[in-house]
mmCIF file with all atom_site columns, C-alpha atoms in Angstrom:
data_model
loop_
_atom_site.group_PDB
_atom_site.id
_atom_site.type_symbol
_atom_site.label_atom_id
_atom_site.label_alt_id
_atom_site.label_comp_id
_atom_site.label_asym_id
_atom_site.label_entity_id
_atom_site.label_seq_id
_atom_site.pdbx_PDB_ins_code
_atom_site.Cartn_x
_atom_site.Cartn_y
_atom_site.Cartn_z
_atom_site.occupancy
_atom_site.B_iso_or_equiv
_atom_site.pdbx_formal_charge
_atom_site.auth_seq_id
_atom_site.auth_comp_id
_atom_site.auth_asym_id
_atom_site.auth_atom_id
_atom_site.pdbx_PDB_model_num
ATOM 1   C CA . MET A 1 1   ? 155.567 23.525 98.953  1.00 57.00 ? 156 MET A CA 1
ATOM 2   C CA . ASN A 1 2   ? 157.589 24.858 95.996  1.00 61.00 ? 157 ASN A CA 1
ATOM 3   C CA . THR A 1 3   ? 156.773 27.742 93.675  1.00 64.00 ? 158 THR A CA 1
ATOM 4   C CA . VAL A 1 4   ? 155.235 25.439 91.070  1.00 62.00 ? 159 VAL A CA 1
ATOM 5   C CA . SER A 1 5   ? 152.866 23.897 93.641  1.00 67.00 ? 160 SER A CA 1
ATOM 6   C CA . ILE A 1 6   ? 151.815 27.311 94.907  1.00 68.00 ? 161 ILE A CA 1
ATOM 7   C CA . TRP A 1 7   ? 151.115 28.532 91.376  1.00 74.00 ? 162 TRP A CA 1
ATOM 8   C CA . ARG A 1 8   ? 149.112 25.369 90.666  1.00 73.00 ? 163 ARG A CA 1
ATOM 9   C CA . GLN A 1 9   ? 146.957 25.964 93.755  1.00 71.00 ? 164 GLN A CA 1
ATOM 10  C CA . LEU A 1 10  ? 146.364 29.578 92.782  1.00 71.00 ? 165 LEU A CA 1
ATOM 11  C CA . ARG A 1 11  ? 145.296 28.580 89.271  1.00 76.00 ? 166 ARG A CA 1
ATOM 12  C CA . ARG A 1 12  ? 142.960 25.813 90.450  1.00 82.00 ? 167 ARG A CA 1
ATOM 13  C CA . LEU A 1 13  ? 141.378 27.794 93.299  1.00 90.00 ? 168 LEU A CA 1
ATOM 14  C CA . PRO A 1 14  ? 141.473 31.436 92.191  1.00 93.00 ? 169 PRO A CA 1
ATOM 15  C CA . VAL A 1 15  ? 138.274 32.510 93.949  1.00 96.00 ? 170 VAL A CA 1
ATOM 16  C CA . THR A 1 16  ? 139.303 31.224 97.385  1.00 96.00 ? 171 THR A CA 1
ATOM 17  C CA . TYR A 1 17  ? 142.681 32.919 97.285  1.00 95.00 ? 172 TYR A CA 1
ATOM 18  C CA . SER A 1 18  ? 141.224 36.070 95.729  1.00 96.00 ? 173 SER A CA 1
ATOM 19  C CA . LEU A 1 19  ? 138.721 36.382 98.579  1.00 97.00 ? 174 LEU A CA 1
ATOM 20  C CA . ILE A 1 20  ? 141.493 36.033 101.137 1.00 97.00 ? 175 ILE A CA 1
ATOM 21  C CA . THR A 1 21  ? 143.577 38.628 99.309  1.00 96.00 ? 176 THR A CA 1
ATOM 22  C CA . ILE A 1 22  ? 140.667 41.097 99.081  1.00 97.00 ? 177 ILE A CA 1
ATOM 23  C CA . ASN A 1 23  ? 139.924 40.763 102.794 1.00 97.00 ? 178 ASN A CA 1
ATOM 24  C CA . VAL A 1 24  ? 143.564 41.254 103.768 1.00 97.00 ? 179 VAL A CA 1
ATOM 25  C CA . LEU A 1 25  ? 143.982 44.280 101.491 1.00 97.00 ? 180 LEU A CA 1
ATOM 26  C CA . THR A 1 26  ? 140.742 45.776 102.822 1.00 97.00 ? 181 THR A CA 1
ATOM 27  C CA . TYR A 1 27  ? 142.024 45.352 106.370 1.00 97.00 ? 182 TYR A CA 1
ATOM 28  C CA . CYS A 1 28  ? 145.209 47.175 105.397 1.00 97.00 ? 183 CYS A CA 1
ATOM 29  C CA . GLY A 1 29  ? 142.975 49.959 104.093 1.00 97.00 ? 184 GLY A CA 1
ATOM 30  C CA . GLN A 1 30  ? 141.181 50.066 107.451 1.00 96.00 ? 185 GLN A CA 1
ATOM 31  C CA . LEU A 1 31  ? 144.509 50.473 109.230 1.00 96.00 ? 186 LEU A CA 1
ATOM 32  C CA . ILE A 1 32  ? 145.550 53.291 106.907 1.00 96.00 ? 187 ILE A CA 1
ATOM 33  C CA . ARG A 1 33  ? 142.150 55.017 107.015 1.00 95.00 ? 188 ARG A CA 1
ATOM 34  C CA . PRO A 1 34  ? 140.280 53.965 110.195 1.00 94.00 ? 189 PRO A CA 1
ATOM 35  C CA . VAL A 1 35  ? 137.019 55.757 109.288 1.00 93.00 ? 190 VAL A CA 1
ATOM 36  C CA . THR A 1 36  ? 136.576 53.179 106.499 1.00 94.00 ? 191 THR A CA 1
ATOM 37  C CA . THR A 1 37  ? 135.192 50.756 109.083 1.00 94.00 ? 192 THR A CA 1
ATOM 38  C CA . ASP A 1 38  ? 132.215 52.921 110.046 1.00 93.00 ? 193 ASP A CA 1
ATOM 39  C CA . GLU A 1 39  ? 131.695 54.213 106.516 1.00 95.00 ? 194 GLU A CA 1
ATOM 40  C CA . PHE A 1 40  ? 131.153 50.736 105.032 1.00 96.00 ? 195 PHE A CA 1
ATOM 41  C CA . SER A 1 41  ? 129.963 48.534 107.903 1.00 95.00 ? 196 SER A CA 1
ATOM 42  C CA . THR A 1 42  ? 126.639 46.718 107.627 1.00 95.00 ? 197 THR A CA 1
ATOM 43  C CA . LEU A 1 43  ? 124.204 49.162 109.211 1.00 94.00 ? 198 LEU A CA 1
ATOM 44  C CA . ARG A 1 44  ? 120.477 49.667 108.782 1.00 94.00 ? 199 ARG A CA 1
ATOM 45  C CA . ARG A 1 45  ? 120.373 53.165 110.213 1.00 93.00 ? 200 ARG A CA 1
ATOM 46  C CA . GLY A 1 46  ? 122.610 55.425 112.243 1.00 92.00 ? 201 GLY A CA 1
ATOM 47  C CA . LEU A 1 47  ? 124.044 58.907 112.578 1.00 92.00 ? 202 LEU A CA 1
ATOM 48  C CA . MET A 1 48  ? 127.550 59.841 111.516 1.00 91.00 ? 203 MET A CA 1
ATOM 49  C CA . ARG A 1 49  ? 129.828 62.675 112.450 1.00 90.00 ? 204 ARG A CA 1
ATOM 50  C CA . ASP A 1 50  ? 133.551 62.931 111.684 1.00 87.00 ? 205 ASP A CA 1
ATOM 51  C CA . GLY A 1 51  ? 133.551 59.373 110.350 1.00 84.00 ? 206 GLY A CA 1
ATOM 52  C CA . ILE A 1 52  ? 132.119 57.859 113.542 1.00 87.00 ? 207 ILE A CA 1
ATOM 53  C CA . VAL A 1 53  ? 128.715 56.128 113.661 1.00 90.00 ? 208 VAL A CA 1
ATOM 54  C CA . TYR A 1 54  ? 126.284 56.847 116.494 1.00 88.00 ? 209 TYR A CA 1
ATOM 55  C CA . ILE A 1 55  ? 122.959 55.235 117.391 1.00 87.00 ? 210 ILE A CA 1
ATOM 56  C CA . TYR A 1 56  ? 119.962 56.675 115.552 1.00 85.00 ? 211 TYR A CA 1
ATOM 57  C CA . ASP A 1 57  ? 117.020 57.563 117.788 1.00 82.00 ? 212 ASP A CA 1
ATOM 58  C CA . GLY A 1 58  ? 114.750 59.089 115.169 1.00 79.00 ? 213 GLY A CA 1
ATOM 59  C CA . ARG A 1 59  ? 115.673 62.693 115.873 1.00 83.00 ? 214 ARG A CA 1
ATOM 60  C CA . ASP A 1 60  ? 117.803 65.141 113.891 1.00 82.00 ? 215 ASP A CA 1
ATOM 61  C CA . TYR A 1 61  ? 120.969 66.555 115.402 1.00 87.00 ? 216 TYR A CA 1
ATOM 62  C CA . PRO A 1 62  ? 122.941 69.484 113.936 1.00 88.00 ? 217 PRO A CA 1
ATOM 63  C CA . GLY A 1 63  ? 126.199 68.340 112.384 1.00 88.00 ? 218 GLY A CA 1
ATOM 64  C CA . TYR A 1 64  ? 125.160 64.690 112.199 1.00 91.00 ? 219 TYR A CA 1
ATOM 65  C CA . THR A 1 65  ? 124.290 62.895 108.965 1.00 91.00 ? 220 THR A CA 1
ATOM 66  C CA . GLU A 1 66  ? 121.847 60.007 108.718 1.00 92.00 ? 221 GLU A CA 1
ATOM 67  C CA . VAL A 1 67  ? 123.586 56.977 107.264 1.00 94.00 ? 222 VAL A CA 1
ATOM 68  C CA . GLY A 1 68  ? 122.827 53.325 106.665 1.00 94.00 ? 223 GLY A CA 1
ATOM 69  C CA . ILE A 1 69  ? 120.906 51.094 104.292 1.00 96.00 ? 224 ILE A CA 1
ATOM 70  C CA . ASP A 1 70  ? 117.645 52.922 105.021 1.00 93.00 ? 225 ASP A CA 1
ATOM 71  C CA . ALA A 1 71  ? 119.386 56.148 103.984 1.00 93.00 ? 226 ALA A CA 1
ATOM 72  C CA . GLY A 1 72  ? 120.150 54.708 100.547 1.00 94.00 ? 227 GLY A CA 1
ATOM 73  C CA . GLU A 1 73  ? 123.556 53.194 101.297 1.00 96.00 ? 228 GLU A CA 1
ATOM 74  C CA . TRP A 1 74  ? 122.504 49.775 99.992  1.00 95.00 ? 229 TRP A CA 1
ATOM 75  C CA . TYR A 1 75  ? 126.128 48.764 99.410  1.00 96.00 ? 230 TYR A CA 1
ATOM 76  C CA . ARG A 1 76  ? 126.512 48.337 103.173 1.00 95.00 ? 231 ARG A CA 1
ATOM 77  C CA . MET A 1 77  ? 124.605 45.059 102.837 1.00 95.00 ? 232 MET A CA 1
ATOM 78  C CA . ILE A 1 78  ? 127.759 43.480 101.382 1.00 96.00 ? 233 ILE A CA 1
ATOM 79  C CA . THR A 1 79  ? 130.728 45.775 102.111 1.00 96.00 ? 234 THR A CA 1
ATOM 80  C CA . GLY A 1 80  ? 130.635 45.046 105.834 1.00 96.00 ? 235 GLY A CA 1
ATOM 81  C CA . ALA A 1 81  ? 131.469 41.423 105.023 1.00 96.00 ? 236 ALA A CA 1
ATOM 82  C CA . PHE A 1 82  ? 134.916 42.493 103.804 1.00 97.00 ? 237 PHE A CA 1
ATOM 83  C CA . LEU A 1 83  ? 135.813 44.496 106.925 1.00 96.00 ? 238 LEU A CA 1
ATOM 84  C CA . HIS A 1 84  ? 137.193 43.206 110.233 1.00 95.00 ? 239 HIS A CA 1
ATOM 85  C CA . SER A 1 85  ? 137.773 44.421 113.780 1.00 93.00 ? 240 SER A CA 1
ATOM 86  C CA . PRO A 1 86  ? 140.472 47.108 114.093 1.00 93.00 ? 241 PRO A CA 1
ATOM 87  C CA . PRO A 1 87  ? 143.369 46.356 116.475 1.00 92.00 ? 242 PRO A CA 1
ATOM 88  C CA . ASP A 1 88  ? 141.809 48.437 119.274 1.00 87.00 ? 243 ASP A CA 1
ATOM 89  C CA . SER A 1 89  ? 138.314 46.904 119.261 1.00 81.00 ? 244 SER A CA 1
ATOM 90  C CA . GLY A 1 90  ? 136.473 43.602 119.346 1.00 74.00 ? 245 GLY A CA 1
ATOM 91  C CA . LEU A 1 91  ? 138.594 40.594 118.481 1.00 81.00 ? 246 LEU A CA 1
ATOM 92  C CA . GLY A 1 92  ? 141.219 42.757 116.817 1.00 88.00 ? 247 GLY A CA 1
ATOM 93  C CA . PRO A 1 93  ? 143.397 41.155 114.104 1.00 93.00 ? 248 PRO A CA 1
ATOM 94  C CA . ALA A 1 94  ? 142.338 37.701 115.355 1.00 92.00 ? 249 ALA A CA 1
ATOM 95  C CA . HIS A 1 95  ? 138.950 38.414 113.769 1.00 92.00 ? 250 HIS A CA 1
ATOM 96  C CA . LEU A 1 96  ? 140.567 38.585 110.332 1.00 95.00 ? 251 LEU A CA 1
ATOM 97  C CA . VAL A 1 97  ? 142.914 35.654 110.916 1.00 95.00 ? 252 VAL A CA 1
ATOM 98  C CA . MET A 1 98  ? 140.185 33.268 112.076 1.00 91.00 ? 253 MET A CA 1
ATOM 99  C CA . ASN A 1 99  ? 137.884 34.091 109.175 1.00 94.00 ? 254 ASN A CA 1
ATOM 100 C CA . MET A 1 100 ? 140.676 33.760 106.604 1.00 95.00 ? 255 MET A CA 1
ATOM 101 C CA . VAL A 1 101 ? 141.636 30.344 107.971 1.00 93.00 ? 256 VAL A CA 1
ATOM 102 C CA . TRP A 1 102 ? 138.037 29.168 107.620 1.00 93.00 ? 257 TRP A CA 1
ATOM 103 C CA . ILE A 1 103 ? 137.774 30.567 104.098 1.00 95.00 ? 258 ILE A CA 1
ATOM 104 C CA . TRP A 1 104 ? 140.992 28.748 103.218 1.00 93.00 ? 259 TRP A CA 1
ATOM 105 C CA . LEU A 1 105 ? 139.780 25.436 104.678 1.00 90.00 ? 260 LEU A CA 1
ATOM 106 C CA . LEU A 1 106 ? 136.185 25.458 103.453 1.00 92.00 ? 261 LEU A CA 1
ATOM 107 C CA . GLY A 1 107 ? 136.743 27.420 100.255 1.00 92.00 ? 262 GLY A CA 1
ATOM 108 C CA . ARG A 1 108 ? 139.194 24.902 98.855  1.00 89.00 ? 263 ARG A CA 1
ATOM 109 C CA . VAL A 1 109 ? 136.557 22.190 99.177  1.00 89.00 ? 264 VAL A CA 1
ATOM 110 C CA . MET A 1 110 ? 133.507 24.104 98.039  1.00 93.00 ? 265 MET A CA 1
ATOM 111 C CA . GLU A 1 111 ? 135.164 25.816 95.073  1.00 94.00 ? 266 GLU A CA 1
ATOM 112 C CA . LEU A 1 112 ? 136.152 22.425 93.674  1.00 91.00 ? 267 LEU A CA 1
ATOM 113 C CA . GLU A 1 113 ? 132.656 21.057 94.234  1.00 91.00 ? 268 GLU A CA 1
ATOM 114 C CA . LEU A 1 114 ? 130.707 24.016 92.850  1.00 92.00 ? 269 LEU A CA 1
ATOM 115 C CA . GLY A 1 115 ? 133.020 25.576 90.328  1.00 93.00 ? 270 GLY A CA 1
ATOM 116 C CA . ARG A 1 116 ? 134.048 29.219 90.387  1.00 94.00 ? 271 ARG A CA 1
ATOM 117 C CA . ILE A 1 117 ? 130.785 30.950 89.474  1.00 95.00 ? 272 ILE A CA 1
ATOM 118 C CA . ARG A 1 118 ? 128.572 28.968 91.850  1.00 95.00 ? 273 ARG A CA 1
ATOM 119 C CA . PHE A 1 119 ? 131.149 29.345 94.603  1.00 96.00 ? 274 PHE A CA 1
ATOM 120 C CA . VAL A 1 120 ? 131.092 33.136 94.187  1.00 96.00 ? 275 VAL A CA 1
ATOM 121 C CA . MET A 1 121 ? 127.286 33.012 94.304  1.00 96.00 ? 276 MET A CA 1
ATOM 122 C CA . LEU A 1 122 ? 127.429 30.950 97.497  1.00 97.00 ? 277 LEU A CA 1
ATOM 123 C CA . TYR A 1 123 ? 129.933 33.244 99.203  1.00 97.00 ? 278 TYR A CA 1
ATOM 124 C CA . LEU A 1 124 ? 128.295 36.538 98.290  1.00 97.00 ? 279 LEU A CA 1
ATOM 125 C CA . GLY A 1 125 ? 124.781 35.167 98.814  1.00 97.00 ? 280 GLY A CA 1
ATOM 126 C CA . SER A 1 126 ? 125.722 33.991 102.313 1.00 97.00 ? 281 SER A CA 1
ATOM 127 C CA . ALA A 1 127 ? 127.278 37.371 103.104 1.00 97.00 ? 282 ALA A CA 1
ATOM 128 C CA . ILE A 1 128 ? 124.097 39.109 101.958 1.00 97.00 ? 283 ILE A CA 1
ATOM 129 C CA . GLY A 1 129 ? 122.009 36.623 103.943 1.00 96.00 ? 284 GLY A CA 1
ATOM 130 C CA . GLY A 1 130 ? 123.934 37.626 107.051 1.00 96.00 ? 285 GLY A CA 1
ATOM 131 C CA . GLY A 1 131 ? 123.398 41.282 106.190 1.00 95.00 ? 286 GLY A CA 1
ATOM 132 C CA . LEU A 1 132 ? 119.656 40.766 105.764 1.00 96.00 ? 287 LEU A CA 1
ATOM 133 C CA . MET A 1 133 ? 119.392 39.096 109.163 1.00 95.00 ? 288 MET A CA 1
ATOM 134 C CA . GLU A 1 134 ? 121.315 42.009 110.670 1.00 94.00 ? 289 GLU A CA 1
ATOM 135 C CA . TYR A 1 135 ? 118.959 44.418 108.925 1.00 94.00 ? 290 TYR A CA 1
ATOM 136 C CA . ALA A 1 136 ? 115.903 42.659 110.315 1.00 94.00 ? 291 ALA A CA 1
ATOM 137 C CA . LEU A 1 137 ? 117.008 41.824 113.870 1.00 93.00 ? 292 LEU A CA 1
ATOM 138 C CA . ALA A 1 138 ? 119.684 44.380 114.759 1.00 90.00 ? 293 ALA A CA 1
ATOM 139 C CA . PRO A 1 139 ? 118.769 47.624 112.976 1.00 87.00 ? 294 PRO A CA 1
ATOM 140 C CA . GLU A 1 140 ? 120.931 49.831 115.210 1.00 87.00 ? 295 GLU A CA 1
ATOM 141 C CA . ALA A 1 141 ? 124.036 47.604 115.137 1.00 89.00 ? 296 ALA A CA 1
ATOM 142 C CA . SER A 1 142 ? 127.081 48.302 112.999 1.00 91.00 ? 297 SER A CA 1
ATOM 143 C CA . ALA A 1 143 ? 128.383 44.898 111.926 1.00 93.00 ? 298 ALA A CA 1
ATOM 144 C CA . ILE A 1 144 ? 131.592 43.851 110.187 1.00 94.00 ? 299 ILE A CA 1
ATOM 145 C CA . GLY A 1 145 ? 133.301 40.592 109.300 1.00 94.00 ? 300 GLY A CA 1
ATOM 146 C CA . ALA A 1 146 ? 133.288 37.709 106.836 1.00 95.00 ? 301 ALA A CA 1
ATOM 147 C CA . SER A 1 147 ? 131.728 35.418 109.440 1.00 93.00 ? 302 SER A CA 1
ATOM 148 C CA . GLY A 1 148 ? 128.328 35.404 107.762 1.00 94.00 ? 303 GLY A CA 1
ATOM 149 C CA . ALA A 1 149 ? 129.909 34.163 104.542 1.00 96.00 ? 304 ALA A CA 1
ATOM 150 C CA . VAL A 1 150 ? 131.998 31.635 106.495 1.00 95.00 ? 305 VAL A CA 1
ATOM 151 C CA . TYR A 1 151 ? 128.877 30.283 108.180 1.00 94.00 ? 306 TYR A CA 1
ATOM 152 C CA . GLY A 1 152 ? 127.336 30.050 104.718 1.00 96.00 ? 307 GLY A CA 1
ATOM 153 C CA . LEU A 1 153 ? 130.232 27.873 103.587 1.00 95.00 ? 308 LEU A CA 1
ATOM 154 C CA . MET A 1 154 ? 129.661 25.701 106.670 1.00 93.00 ? 309 MET A CA 1
ATOM 155 C CA . GLY A 1 155 ? 125.995 25.354 105.780 1.00 93.00 ? 310 GLY A CA 1
ATOM 156 C CA . ALA A 1 156 ? 126.779 24.408 102.188 1.00 93.00 ? 311 ALA A CA 1
ATOM 157 C CA . TYR A 1 157 ? 129.365 21.891 103.374 1.00 90.00 ? 312 TYR A CA 1
ATOM 158 C CA . PHE A 1 158 ? 126.712 20.311 105.581 1.00 90.00 ? 313 PHE A CA 1
ATOM 159 C CA . VAL A 1 159 ? 124.342 20.102 102.605 1.00 91.00 ? 314 VAL A CA 1
ATOM 160 C CA . LEU A 1 160 ? 127.140 18.497 100.591 1.00 88.00 ? 315 LEU A CA 1
ATOM 161 C CA . SER A 1 161 ? 127.592 15.885 103.312 1.00 87.00 ? 316 SER A CA 1
ATOM 162 C CA . LEU A 1 162 ? 123.945 14.813 103.000 1.00 85.00 ? 317 LEU A CA 1
ATOM 163 C CA . ARG A 1 163 ? 124.699 13.241 99.635  1.00 81.00 ? 318 ARG A CA 1
ATOM 164 C CA . ASP A 1 164 ? 128.214 12.067 100.525 1.00 77.00 ? 319 ASP A CA 1
ATOM 165 C CA . PRO A 1 165 ? 128.367 9.655  103.506 1.00 77.00 ? 320 PRO A CA 1
ATOM 166 C CA . GLN A 1 166 ? 132.153 10.072 103.726 1.00 77.00 ? 321 GLN A CA 1
ATOM 167 C CA . LEU A 1 167 ? 131.723 13.674 104.837 1.00 76.00 ? 322 LEU A CA 1
ATOM 168 C CA . ARG A 1 168 ? 128.885 13.331 107.325 1.00 74.00 ? 323 ARG A CA 1
ATOM 169 C CA . ARG A 1 169 ? 130.903 12.887 110.512 1.00 76.00 ? 324 ARG A CA 1
ATOM 170 C CA . ASP A 1 170 ? 133.160 15.831 109.721 1.00 78.00 ? 325 ASP A CA 1
ATOM 171 C CA . ALA A 1 171 ? 130.207 17.983 108.638 1.00 77.00 ? 326 ALA A CA 1
ATOM 172 C CA . ARG A 1 172 ? 128.323 17.258 111.860 1.00 78.00 ? 327 ARG A CA 1
ATOM 173 C CA . THR A 1 173 ? 131.390 18.134 113.923 1.00 82.00 ? 328 THR A CA 1
ATOM 174 C CA . LEU A 1 174 ? 131.863 21.334 111.945 1.00 80.00 ? 329 LEU A CA 1
ATOM 175 C CA . LEU A 1 175 ? 128.226 22.337 112.376 1.00 78.00 ? 330 LEU A CA 1
ATOM 176 C CA . ILE A 1 176 ? 128.322 21.642 116.123 1.00 83.00 ? 331 ILE A CA 1
ATOM 177 C CA . VAL A 1 177 ? 131.471 23.764 116.493 1.00 82.00 ? 332 VAL A CA 1
ATOM 178 C CA . GLY A 1 178 ? 129.824 26.543 114.506 1.00 79.00 ? 333 GLY A CA 1
ATOM 179 C CA . VAL A 1 179 ? 126.624 26.519 116.564 1.00 79.00 ? 334 VAL A CA 1
ATOM 180 C CA . VAL A 1 180 ? 128.550 26.422 119.853 1.00 81.00 ? 335 VAL A CA 1
ATOM 181 C CA . TRP A 1 181 ? 130.641 29.400 118.759 1.00 77.00 ? 336 TRP A CA 1
ATOM 182 C CA . LEU A 1 182 ? 127.504 31.215 117.604 1.00 74.00 ? 337 LEU A CA 1
ATOM 183 C CA . VAL A 1 183 ? 126.043 30.875 121.119 1.00 75.00 ? 338 VAL A CA 1
ATOM 184 C CA . LEU A 1 184 ? 129.223 31.528 123.109 1.00 74.00 ? 339 LEU A CA 1
ATOM 185 C CA . SER A 1 185 ? 130.208 34.564 121.062 1.00 70.00 ? 340 SER A CA 1
ATOM 186 C CA . ALA A 1 186 ? 126.737 36.136 120.989 1.00 67.00 ? 341 ALA A CA 1
ATOM 187 C CA . GLN A 1 187 ? 127.816 39.010 123.247 1.00 70.00 ? 342 GLN A CA 1
ATOM 188 C CA . LEU A 1 188 ? 131.030 39.642 121.314 1.00 72.00 ? 343 LEU A CA 1
ATOM 189 C CA . THR A 1 189 ? 130.084 39.069 117.680 1.00 78.00 ? 344 THR A CA 1
ATOM 190 C CA . SER A 1 190 ? 127.042 39.357 115.439 1.00 84.00 ? 345 SER A CA 1
ATOM 191 C CA . TRP A 1 191 ? 125.013 36.202 116.018 1.00 89.00 ? 346 TRP A CA 1
ATOM 192 C CA . GLN A 1 192 ? 122.393 37.596 113.635 1.00 91.00 ? 347 GLN A CA 1
ATOM 193 C CA . GLY A 1 193 ? 124.925 37.735 110.801 1.00 92.00 ? 348 GLY A CA 1
ATOM 194 C CA . HIS A 1 194 ? 126.183 34.245 111.620 1.00 92.00 ? 349 HIS A CA 1
ATOM 195 C CA . LEU A 1 195 ? 122.683 32.772 111.654 1.00 93.00 ? 350 LEU A CA 1
ATOM 196 C CA . GLY A 1 196 ? 121.632 34.561 108.473 1.00 95.00 ? 351 GLY A CA 1
ATOM 197 C CA . GLY A 1 197 ? 124.763 33.395 106.678 1.00 95.00 ? 352 GLY A CA 1
ATOM 198 C CA . LEU A 1 198 ? 124.266 29.807 107.848 1.00 94.00 ? 353 LEU A CA 1
ATOM 199 C CA . LEU A 1 199 ? 120.657 29.664 106.667 1.00 96.00 ? 354 LEU A CA 1
ATOM 200 C CA . ALA A 1 200 ? 121.499 31.318 103.351 1.00 97.00 ? 355 ALA A CA 1
ATOM 201 C CA . GLY A 1 201 ? 124.410 28.935 102.825 1.00 96.00 ? 356 GLY A CA 1
ATOM 202 C CA . CYS A 1 202 ? 122.180 25.905 103.390 1.00 94.00 ? 357 CYS A CA 1
ATOM 203 C CA . VAL A 1 203 ? 119.600 27.151 100.890 1.00 96.00 ? 358 VAL A CA 1
ATOM 204 C CA . ILE A 1 204 ? 122.090 28.293 98.233  1.00 96.00 ? 359 ILE A CA 1
ATOM 205 C CA . GLY A 1 205 ? 124.167 25.171 98.769  1.00 93.00 ? 360 GLY A CA 1
ATOM 206 C CA . ALA A 1 206 ? 121.121 22.981 98.175  1.00 92.00 ? 361 ALA A CA 1
ATOM 207 C CA . LEU A 1 207 ? 120.199 24.885 95.009  1.00 92.00 ? 362 LEU A CA 1
ATOM 208 C CA . CYS A 1 208 ? 123.755 24.700 93.673  1.00 88.00 ? 363 CYS A CA 1
ATOM 209 C CA . LEU A 1 209 ? 124.727 21.184 94.738  1.00 83.00 ? 364 LEU A CA 1
ATOM 210 C CA . TRP A 1 210 ? 121.757 18.914 94.201  1.00 73.00 ? 365 TRP A CA 1
ATOM 211 C CA . PRO A 1 211 ? 121.510 19.400 90.408  1.00 64.00 ? 366 PRO A CA 1
ATOM 212 C CA . LEU A 1 212 ? 125.246 18.769 90.025  1.00 57.00 ? 367 LEU A CA 1
ATOM 213 C CA . GLY A 1 213 ? 127.258 15.619 89.872  1.00 53.00 ? 368 GLY A CA 1
ATOM 214 C CA . SER A 1 214 ? 130.514 15.585 91.779  1.00 49.00 ? 369 SER A CA 1
ATOM 215 C CA . ARG A 1 215 ? 133.114 17.953 90.368  1.00 52.00 ? 370 ARG A CA 1
ATOM 216 C CA . ARG A 1 216 ? 135.960 16.340 92.263  1.00 51.00 ? 371 ARG A CA 1
ATOM 217 C CA . PRO A 1 217 ? 139.114 15.516 90.326  1.00 48.00 ? 372 PRO A CA 1
ATOM 218 C CA . ALA A 1 218 ? 139.597 11.951 89.135  1.00 43.00 ? 373 ALA A CA 1
ATOM 219 C CA . PRO A 1 219 ? 141.485 9.531  91.430  1.00 44.00 ? 374 PRO A CA 1
ATOM 220 C CA . GLY A 1 220 ? 145.179 10.231 91.437  1.00 43.00 ? 375 GLY A CA 1
ATOM 221 C CA . THR A 1 221 ? 144.757 13.934 90.723  1.00 43.00 ? 376 THR A CA 1
ATOM 222 C CA . ASP A 1 222 ? 146.575 16.297 93.060  1.00 46.00 ? 377 ASP A CA 1
ATOM 223 C CA . LEU A 1 223 ? 144.107 17.543 95.701  1.00 41.00 ? 378 LEU A CA 1
ATOM 224 C CA . PRO A 1 224 ? 144.328 20.266 98.322  1.00 43.00 ? 379 PRO A CA 1
ATOM 225 C CA . SER A 1 225 ? 145.714 18.908 101.594 1.00 41.00 ? 380 SER A CA 1
ATOM 226 C CA . TRP A 1 226 ? 142.345 19.537 103.341 1.00 41.00 ? 381 TRP A CA 1
ATOM 227 C CA . HIS A 1 227 ? 140.077 17.964 100.755 1.00 40.00 ? 382 HIS A CA 1
ATOM 228 C CA . PRO A 1 228 ? 137.410 15.474 101.876 1.00 38.00 ? 383 PRO A CA 1
ATOM 229 C CA . ASP A 1 229 ? 138.945 12.815 99.674  1.00 36.00 ? 384 ASP A CA 1
ATOM 230 C CA . ARG A 1 230 ? 142.024 12.995 101.896 1.00 33.00 ? 385 ARG A CA 1
ATOM 231 C CA . LEU A 1 231 ? 140.203 12.930 105.235 1.00 30.00 ? 386 LEU A CA 1
#
């Protein structure tokens, strides 16, 4: 791929590549300032001291500050979706790499189908959906990762396949892989965030897609290498 092709992709799919860039830059920030992870993770309630989050048990402890969404830090509902596992915990850098690959694959399809504004709504809405499920089902957990948004893109892709027979086999396979990973990784990742993102993506995808006609380029137009019209 030459420089002209790269620039063309960036111009046609600015949101997808911007999201990847933001996530990568945020991860660099986490490496430079590790306390960023606990300061901005998705968390309903907890206690913090010296930049480290501890479980909240309802009691006050000298030197500890109550933090979380219930403490007025509403931004945590979305900021956690742009953070990933540090090198010494969880999945490490693989957490970031896997999510960015999925954003690259699914984003290039869904941004073309929805257009930039609706695609942003889908991505952020799915991330918030994952955060809401975390808030409701795992109030003491500190969650990070773009997985909720990624599962939202999967859900929207499945909705898209319901009106496009050419995509149904691939969408079913994708959904099965997603559900299997959701179950297998339940002890390692936030299944609540995954499930919330998936459900939100299905709903937002339906609202965004059904009123629209196809936004795909006309036949003969240069398409991303992983576009359904090339499957």
